[in-house]
mmCIF file of C-alpha atoms in Angstrom:
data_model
loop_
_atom_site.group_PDB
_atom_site.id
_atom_site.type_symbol
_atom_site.label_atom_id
_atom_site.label_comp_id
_atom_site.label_asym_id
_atom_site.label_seq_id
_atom_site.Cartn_x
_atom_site.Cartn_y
_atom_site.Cartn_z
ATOM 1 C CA UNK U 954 29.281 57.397 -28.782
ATOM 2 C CA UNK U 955 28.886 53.994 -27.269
ATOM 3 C CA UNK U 956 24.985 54.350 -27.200
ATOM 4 C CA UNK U 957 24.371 54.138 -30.931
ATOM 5 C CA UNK U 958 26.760 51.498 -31.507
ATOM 6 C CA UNK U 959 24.846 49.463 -28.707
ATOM 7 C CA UNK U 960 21.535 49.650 -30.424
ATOM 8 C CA UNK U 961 23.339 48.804 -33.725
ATOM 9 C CA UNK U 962 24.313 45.758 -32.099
ATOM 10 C CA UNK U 963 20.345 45.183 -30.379
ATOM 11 C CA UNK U 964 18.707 45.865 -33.662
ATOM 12 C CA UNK U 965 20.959 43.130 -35.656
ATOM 13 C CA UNK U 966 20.186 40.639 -33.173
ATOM 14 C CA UNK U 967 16.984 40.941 -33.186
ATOM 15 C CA UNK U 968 16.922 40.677 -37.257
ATOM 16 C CA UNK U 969 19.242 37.643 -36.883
ATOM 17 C CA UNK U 970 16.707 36.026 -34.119
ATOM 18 C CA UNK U 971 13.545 36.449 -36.479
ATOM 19 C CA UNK U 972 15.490 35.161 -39.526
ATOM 20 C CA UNK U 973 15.823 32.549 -37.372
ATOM 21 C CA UNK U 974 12.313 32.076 -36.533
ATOM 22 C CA UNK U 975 11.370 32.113 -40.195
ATOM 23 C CA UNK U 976 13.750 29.379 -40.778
ATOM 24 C CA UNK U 977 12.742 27.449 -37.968
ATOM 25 C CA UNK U 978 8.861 28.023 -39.559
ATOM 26 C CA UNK U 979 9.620 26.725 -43.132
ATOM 27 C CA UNK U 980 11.729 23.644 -41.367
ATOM 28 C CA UNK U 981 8.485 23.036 -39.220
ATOM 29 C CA UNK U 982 6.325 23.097 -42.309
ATOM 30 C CA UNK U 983 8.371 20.742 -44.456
ATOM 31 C CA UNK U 984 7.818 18.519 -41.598
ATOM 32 C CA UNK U 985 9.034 15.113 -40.823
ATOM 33 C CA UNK U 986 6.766 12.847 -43.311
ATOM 34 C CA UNK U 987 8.951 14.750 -46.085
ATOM 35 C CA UNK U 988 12.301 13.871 -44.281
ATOM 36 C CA UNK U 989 11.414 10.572 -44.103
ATOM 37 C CA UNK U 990 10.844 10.514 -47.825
ATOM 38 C CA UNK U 991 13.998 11.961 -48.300
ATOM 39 C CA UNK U 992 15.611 9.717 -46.345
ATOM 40 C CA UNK U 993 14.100 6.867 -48.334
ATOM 41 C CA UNK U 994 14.953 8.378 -51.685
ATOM 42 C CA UNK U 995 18.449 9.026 -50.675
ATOM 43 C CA UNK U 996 18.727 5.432 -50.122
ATOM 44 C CA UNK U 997 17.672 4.715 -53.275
ATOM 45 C CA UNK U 998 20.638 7.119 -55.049
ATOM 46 C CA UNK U 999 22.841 5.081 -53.052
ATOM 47 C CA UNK U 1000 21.962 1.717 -53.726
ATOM 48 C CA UNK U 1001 22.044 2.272 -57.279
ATOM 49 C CA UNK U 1002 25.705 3.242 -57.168
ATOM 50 C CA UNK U 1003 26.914 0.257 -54.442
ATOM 51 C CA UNK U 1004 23.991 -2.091 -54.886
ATOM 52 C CA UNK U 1005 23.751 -4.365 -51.750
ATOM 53 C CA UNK U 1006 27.411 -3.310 -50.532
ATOM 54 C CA UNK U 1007 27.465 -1.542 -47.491
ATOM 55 C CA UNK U 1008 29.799 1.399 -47.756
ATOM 56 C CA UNK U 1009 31.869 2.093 -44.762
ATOM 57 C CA UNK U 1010 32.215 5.732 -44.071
ATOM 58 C CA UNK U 1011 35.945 5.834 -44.008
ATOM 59 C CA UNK U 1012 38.538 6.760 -46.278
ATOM 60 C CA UNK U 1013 36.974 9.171 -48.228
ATOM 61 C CA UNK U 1014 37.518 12.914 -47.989
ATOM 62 C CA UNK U 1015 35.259 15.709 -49.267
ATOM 63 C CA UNK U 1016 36.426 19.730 -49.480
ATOM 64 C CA UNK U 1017 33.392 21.895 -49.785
ATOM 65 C CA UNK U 1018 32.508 25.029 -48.392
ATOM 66 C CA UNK U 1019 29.963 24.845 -45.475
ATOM 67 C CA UNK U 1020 28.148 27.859 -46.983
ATOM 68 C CA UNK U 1021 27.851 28.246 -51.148
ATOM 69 C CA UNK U 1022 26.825 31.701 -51.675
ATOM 70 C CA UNK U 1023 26.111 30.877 -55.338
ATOM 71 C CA UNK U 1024 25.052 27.612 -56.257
ATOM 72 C CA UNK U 1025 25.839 27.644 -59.628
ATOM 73 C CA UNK U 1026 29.521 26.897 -59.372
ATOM 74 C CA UNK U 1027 30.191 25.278 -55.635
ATOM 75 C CA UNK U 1028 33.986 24.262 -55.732
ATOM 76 C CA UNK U 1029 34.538 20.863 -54.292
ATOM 77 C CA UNK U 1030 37.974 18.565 -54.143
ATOM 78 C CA UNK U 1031 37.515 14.762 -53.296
ATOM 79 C CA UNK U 1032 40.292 12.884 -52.111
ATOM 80 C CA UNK U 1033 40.603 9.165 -51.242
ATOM 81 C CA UNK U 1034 42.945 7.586 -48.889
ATOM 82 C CA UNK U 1035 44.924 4.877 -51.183
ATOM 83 C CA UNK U 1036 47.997 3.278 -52.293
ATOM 84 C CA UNK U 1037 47.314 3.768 -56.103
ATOM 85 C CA UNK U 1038 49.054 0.577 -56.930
ATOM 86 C CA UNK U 1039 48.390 -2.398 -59.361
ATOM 87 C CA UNK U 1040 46.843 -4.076 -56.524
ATOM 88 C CA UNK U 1041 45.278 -1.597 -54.274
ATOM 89 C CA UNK U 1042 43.640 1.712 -56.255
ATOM 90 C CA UNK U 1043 40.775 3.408 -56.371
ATOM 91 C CA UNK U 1044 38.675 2.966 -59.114
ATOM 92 C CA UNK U 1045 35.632 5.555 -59.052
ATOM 93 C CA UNK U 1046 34.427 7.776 -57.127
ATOM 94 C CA UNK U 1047 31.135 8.783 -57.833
ATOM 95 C CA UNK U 1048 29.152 12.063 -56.302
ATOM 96 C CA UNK U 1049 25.903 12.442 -55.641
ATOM 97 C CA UNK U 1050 24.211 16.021 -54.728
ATOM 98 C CA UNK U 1051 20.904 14.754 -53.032
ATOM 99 C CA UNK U 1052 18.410 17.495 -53.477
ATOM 100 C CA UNK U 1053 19.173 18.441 -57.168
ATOM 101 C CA UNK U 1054 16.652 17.966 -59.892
ATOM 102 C CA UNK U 1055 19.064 15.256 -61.028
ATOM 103 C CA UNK U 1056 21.342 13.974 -58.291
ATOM 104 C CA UNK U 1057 24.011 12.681 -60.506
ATOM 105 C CA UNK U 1058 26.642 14.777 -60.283
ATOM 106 C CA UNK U 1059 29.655 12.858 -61.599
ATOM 107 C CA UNK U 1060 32.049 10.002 -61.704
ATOM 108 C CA UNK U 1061 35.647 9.959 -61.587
ATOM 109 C CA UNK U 1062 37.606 7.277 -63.115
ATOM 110 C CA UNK U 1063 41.113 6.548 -61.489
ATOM 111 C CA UNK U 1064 43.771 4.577 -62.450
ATOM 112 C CA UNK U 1065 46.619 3.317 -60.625
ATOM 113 C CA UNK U 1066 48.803 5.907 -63.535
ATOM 114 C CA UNK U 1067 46.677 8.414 -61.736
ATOM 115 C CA UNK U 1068 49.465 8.162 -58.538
ATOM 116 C CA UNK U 1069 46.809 10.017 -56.441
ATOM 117 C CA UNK U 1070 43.226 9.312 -55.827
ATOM 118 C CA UNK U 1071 42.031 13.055 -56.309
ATOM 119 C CA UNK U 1072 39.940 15.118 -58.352
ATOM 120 C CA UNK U 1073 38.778 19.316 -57.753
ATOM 121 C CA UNK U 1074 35.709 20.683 -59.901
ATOM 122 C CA UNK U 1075 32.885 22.351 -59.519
ATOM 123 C CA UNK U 1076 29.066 21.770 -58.932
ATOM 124 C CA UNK U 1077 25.252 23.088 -59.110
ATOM 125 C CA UNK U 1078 23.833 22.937 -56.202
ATOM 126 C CA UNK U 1079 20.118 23.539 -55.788
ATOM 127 C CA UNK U 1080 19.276 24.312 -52.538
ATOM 128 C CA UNK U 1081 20.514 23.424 -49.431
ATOM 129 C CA UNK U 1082 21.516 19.671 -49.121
ATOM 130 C CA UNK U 1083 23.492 16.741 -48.346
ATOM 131 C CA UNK U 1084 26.710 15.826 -50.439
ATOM 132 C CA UNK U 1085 27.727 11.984 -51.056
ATOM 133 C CA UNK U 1086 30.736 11.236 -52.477
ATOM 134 C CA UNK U 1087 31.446 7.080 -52.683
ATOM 135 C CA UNK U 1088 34.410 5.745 -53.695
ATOM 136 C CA UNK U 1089 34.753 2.369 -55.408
ATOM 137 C CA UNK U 1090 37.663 0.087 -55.087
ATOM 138 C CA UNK U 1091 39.520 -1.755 -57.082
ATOM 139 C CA UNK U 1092 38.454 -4.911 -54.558
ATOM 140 C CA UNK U 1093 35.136 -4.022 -55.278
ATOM 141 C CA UNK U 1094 34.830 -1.886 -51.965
ATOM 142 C CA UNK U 1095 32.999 0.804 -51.098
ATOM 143 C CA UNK U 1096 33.690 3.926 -48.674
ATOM 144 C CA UNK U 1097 31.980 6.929 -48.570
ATOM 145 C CA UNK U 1098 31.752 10.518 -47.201
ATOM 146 C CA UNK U 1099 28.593 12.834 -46.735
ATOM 147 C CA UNK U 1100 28.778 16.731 -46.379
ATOM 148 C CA UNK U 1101 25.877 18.916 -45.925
ATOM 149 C CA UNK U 1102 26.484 22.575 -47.945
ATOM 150 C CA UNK U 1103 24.268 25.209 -47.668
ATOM 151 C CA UNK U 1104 23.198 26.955 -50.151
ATOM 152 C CA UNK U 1105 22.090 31.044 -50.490
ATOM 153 C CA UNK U 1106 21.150 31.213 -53.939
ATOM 154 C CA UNK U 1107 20.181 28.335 -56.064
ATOM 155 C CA UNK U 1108 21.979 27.243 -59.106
ATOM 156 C CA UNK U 1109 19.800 25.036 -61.437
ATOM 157 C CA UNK U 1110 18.111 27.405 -63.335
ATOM 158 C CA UNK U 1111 13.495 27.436 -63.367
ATOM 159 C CA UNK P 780 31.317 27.151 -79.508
ATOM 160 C CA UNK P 781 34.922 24.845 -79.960
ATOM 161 C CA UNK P 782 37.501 27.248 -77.902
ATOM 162 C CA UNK P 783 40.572 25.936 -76.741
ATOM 163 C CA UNK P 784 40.639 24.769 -73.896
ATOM 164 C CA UNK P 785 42.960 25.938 -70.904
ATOM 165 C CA UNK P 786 45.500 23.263 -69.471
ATOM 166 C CA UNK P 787 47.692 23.944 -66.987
ATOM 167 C CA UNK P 788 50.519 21.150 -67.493
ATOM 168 C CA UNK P 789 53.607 20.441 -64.454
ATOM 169 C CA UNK P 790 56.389 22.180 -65.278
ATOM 170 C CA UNK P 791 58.723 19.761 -65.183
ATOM 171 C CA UNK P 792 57.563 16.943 -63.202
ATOM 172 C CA UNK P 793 60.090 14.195 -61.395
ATOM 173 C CA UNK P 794 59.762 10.692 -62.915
ATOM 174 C CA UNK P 795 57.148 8.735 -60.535
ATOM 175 C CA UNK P 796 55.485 12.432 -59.058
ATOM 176 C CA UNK P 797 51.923 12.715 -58.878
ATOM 177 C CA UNK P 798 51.827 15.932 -60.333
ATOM 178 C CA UNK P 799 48.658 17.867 -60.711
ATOM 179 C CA UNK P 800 47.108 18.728 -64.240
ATOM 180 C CA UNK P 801 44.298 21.029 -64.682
ATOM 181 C CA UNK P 802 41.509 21.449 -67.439
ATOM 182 C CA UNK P 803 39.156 24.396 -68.019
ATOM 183 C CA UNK P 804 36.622 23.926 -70.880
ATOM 184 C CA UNK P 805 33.775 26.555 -72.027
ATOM 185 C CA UNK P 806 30.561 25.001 -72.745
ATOM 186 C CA UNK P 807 27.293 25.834 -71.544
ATOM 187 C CA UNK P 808 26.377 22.692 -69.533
ATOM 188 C CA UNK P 809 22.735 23.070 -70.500
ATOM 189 C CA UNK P 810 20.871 21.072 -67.866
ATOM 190 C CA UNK P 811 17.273 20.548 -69.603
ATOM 191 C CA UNK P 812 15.346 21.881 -66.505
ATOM 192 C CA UNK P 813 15.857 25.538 -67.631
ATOM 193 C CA UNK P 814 12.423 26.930 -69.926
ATOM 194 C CA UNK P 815 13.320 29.523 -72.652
ATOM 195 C CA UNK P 816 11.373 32.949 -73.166
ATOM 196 C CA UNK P 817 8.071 31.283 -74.446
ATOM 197 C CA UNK P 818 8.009 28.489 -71.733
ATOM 198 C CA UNK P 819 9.749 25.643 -74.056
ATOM 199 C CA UNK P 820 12.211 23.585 -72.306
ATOM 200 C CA UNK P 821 15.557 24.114 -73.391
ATOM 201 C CA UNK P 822 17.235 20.534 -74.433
ATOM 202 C CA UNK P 823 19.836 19.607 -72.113
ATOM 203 C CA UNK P 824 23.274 19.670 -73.916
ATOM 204 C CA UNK P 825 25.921 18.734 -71.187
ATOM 205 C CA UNK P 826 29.980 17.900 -71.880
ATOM 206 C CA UNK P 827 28.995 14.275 -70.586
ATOM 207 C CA UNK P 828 32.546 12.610 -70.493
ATOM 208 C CA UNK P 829 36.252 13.950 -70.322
ATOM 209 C CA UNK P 830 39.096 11.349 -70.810
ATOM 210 C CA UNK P 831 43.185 11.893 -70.238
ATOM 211 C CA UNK P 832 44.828 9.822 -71.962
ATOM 212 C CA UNK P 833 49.172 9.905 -71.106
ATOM 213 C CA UNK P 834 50.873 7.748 -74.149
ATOM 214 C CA UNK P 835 47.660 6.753 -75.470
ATOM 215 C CA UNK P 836 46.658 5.063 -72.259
ATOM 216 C CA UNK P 837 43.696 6.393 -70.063
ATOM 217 C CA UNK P 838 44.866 7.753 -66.787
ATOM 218 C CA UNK P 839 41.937 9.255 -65.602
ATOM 219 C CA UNK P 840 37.908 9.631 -67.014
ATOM 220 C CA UNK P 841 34.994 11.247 -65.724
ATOM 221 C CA UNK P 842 30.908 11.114 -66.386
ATOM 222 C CA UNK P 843 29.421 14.485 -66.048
ATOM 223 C CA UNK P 844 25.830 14.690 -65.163
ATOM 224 C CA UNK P 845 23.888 17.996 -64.926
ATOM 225 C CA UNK P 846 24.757 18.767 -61.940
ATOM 226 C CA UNK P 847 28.605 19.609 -62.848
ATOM 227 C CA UNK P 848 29.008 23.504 -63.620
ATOM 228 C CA UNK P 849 29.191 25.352 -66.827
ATOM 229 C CA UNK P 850 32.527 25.553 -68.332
ATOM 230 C CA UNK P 851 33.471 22.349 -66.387
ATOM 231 C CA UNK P 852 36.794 22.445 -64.919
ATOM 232 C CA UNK P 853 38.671 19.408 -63.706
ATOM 233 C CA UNK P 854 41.930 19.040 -61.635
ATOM 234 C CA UNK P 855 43.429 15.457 -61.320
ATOM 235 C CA UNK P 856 46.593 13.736 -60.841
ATOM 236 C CA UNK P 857 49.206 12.035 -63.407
ATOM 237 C CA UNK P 858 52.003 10.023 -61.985
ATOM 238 C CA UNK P 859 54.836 11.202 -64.266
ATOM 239 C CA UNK P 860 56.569 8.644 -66.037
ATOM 240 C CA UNK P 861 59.827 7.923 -67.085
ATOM 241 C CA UNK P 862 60.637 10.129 -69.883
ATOM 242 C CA UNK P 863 58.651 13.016 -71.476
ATOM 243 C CA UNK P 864 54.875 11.866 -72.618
ATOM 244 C CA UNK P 865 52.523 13.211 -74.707
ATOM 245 C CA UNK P 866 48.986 13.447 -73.169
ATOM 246 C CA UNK P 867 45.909 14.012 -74.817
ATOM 247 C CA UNK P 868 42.414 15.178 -73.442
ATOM 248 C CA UNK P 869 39.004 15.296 -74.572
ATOM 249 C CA UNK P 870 35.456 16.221 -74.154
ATOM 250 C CA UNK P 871 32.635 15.223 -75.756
ATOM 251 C CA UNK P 872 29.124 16.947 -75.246
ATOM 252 C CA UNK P 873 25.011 15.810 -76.086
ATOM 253 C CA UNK P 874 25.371 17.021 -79.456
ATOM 254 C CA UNK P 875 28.316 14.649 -80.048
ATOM 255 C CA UNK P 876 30.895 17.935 -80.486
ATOM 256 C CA UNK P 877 34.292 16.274 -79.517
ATOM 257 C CA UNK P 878 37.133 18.884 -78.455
ATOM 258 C CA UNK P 879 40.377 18.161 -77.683
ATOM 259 C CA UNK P 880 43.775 19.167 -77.208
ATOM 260 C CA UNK P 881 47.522 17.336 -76.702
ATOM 261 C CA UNK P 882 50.050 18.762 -74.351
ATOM 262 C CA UNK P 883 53.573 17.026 -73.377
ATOM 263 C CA UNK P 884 53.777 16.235 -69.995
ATOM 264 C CA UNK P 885 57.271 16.982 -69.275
ATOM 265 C CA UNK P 886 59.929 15.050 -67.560
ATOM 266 C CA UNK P 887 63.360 15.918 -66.190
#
């Protein structure tokens, strides 16, 4: 009885370990003149929501599974550590999904009526990728979260 | 293409709660990257902004880009106010199709 079960066990390993390799394979061939270009175009998305601010990475909280099976609809709740008062609010938060055709995802408008800085919807994700979310103050600050999601099946559509 | 949309109001919310409100709208969310049958794009036509509104004031907005899902759903937060309010939402999409809907938020 335990012998089967045992080579159940060897022959999903082994499956896991070469999906592994093919990963590791199509992470090799992207290679690291394309991350670099990410890198630069992500900084680009970024500075066009904060201009020259520098967002601290504080503050900000994003809820998003590690692993969308379907990218179509990823569920996602931000939520932003704040008073909510005349003087001290958040004012938007905007989110940015950094490997979709178009990264824009959306921007939430709070008020200090709004009594909590949080909002729960649902994005397209098109492959895997890094999530920004970047809140803007009602000072005129900026914090920010990142979250990477990974993504099984694609959700914008070819 | 105008259903109702679903909102799922407090109760009966505490004056000065944050109580959570939450929208459900259908609509296609059309992104403009998708190609039709024959290989013609299909124009994007996207809800692009949502605005709650609690005694005719806006408490909360968003700007939808592609990237938010079809029939867009939004939770947020209201702080209740003193007495019962009426609140109103609304969507508007590409084509300029407004839909919208009034619910009281109640108090007491």
């Amino acid at each position: 009885m335990t012998q089967p079960v045992a080579l159940h066990v060897t022959d999903r390993r082994s499956f896991v370990l070469s999906a592994a390799g093919i990963a590791a394979l199509a992470v090799g061939l992207s290679g690291p003149a394309a991350q670099a270009q990410d890198a630069a175009a992500i900084e680009a998305l970024l500075k066009k929501v904060v201009g020259d601010a520098k967002p601290a990475a504080a503050r900000v909280l994003i809820d998003i599974p590690e692993i969308a099976e379907n990218g179509n609809t990823v569920p996602f709740a931000i939520s932003v550590e704040s008073p909510m008062t005349d003087a001290d609010s958040v004012k938007t938060v905007h989110i940015i999904a950094t490997g979709n055709p178009q990264p824009d995802v959306a921007a939430f408008n709070f008020t200090p009526q709004s009594g909590k800085a949080y909002v729960s919807s649902r994005m397209r994700l098109g492959k895997t990728q890094d999530i920004y979310a970047i809140a803007q103050m009602s000072d005129g600050k900026f914090f920010m979260s990142k979250k990477t999601v990974k993504v099984t099946i694609g959700g914008c559509g070819g | 293409m105008t259903t109702k949309p679903r909102i799922k109001m407090p109760d009966n919310a505490k004056a000065g709660e944050a109580v959570e409100i939450k929208t459900l709208v259908s609509h296609v969310m059309e992104t403009g990257n998708r190609k039709d049958a024959a290989g013609k794009t299909i124009p994007r036509n996207i809800i692009n902004s949502f605005t709650a509104t609690l005694g005719g004031k806006e408490v909360f907005s968003a700007k939808l880009h592609s990237g938010t899902s079809s029939n867009p759903y939004l939770a947020f937060f209201v702080k209740a106010p003193a007495a019962t309010t009426e609140m109103e939402f609304t969507w508007v999409d590409d084509a300029g199709i407004t839909i919208s809907d009034k619910q009281p938020l109640k108090v007491g």
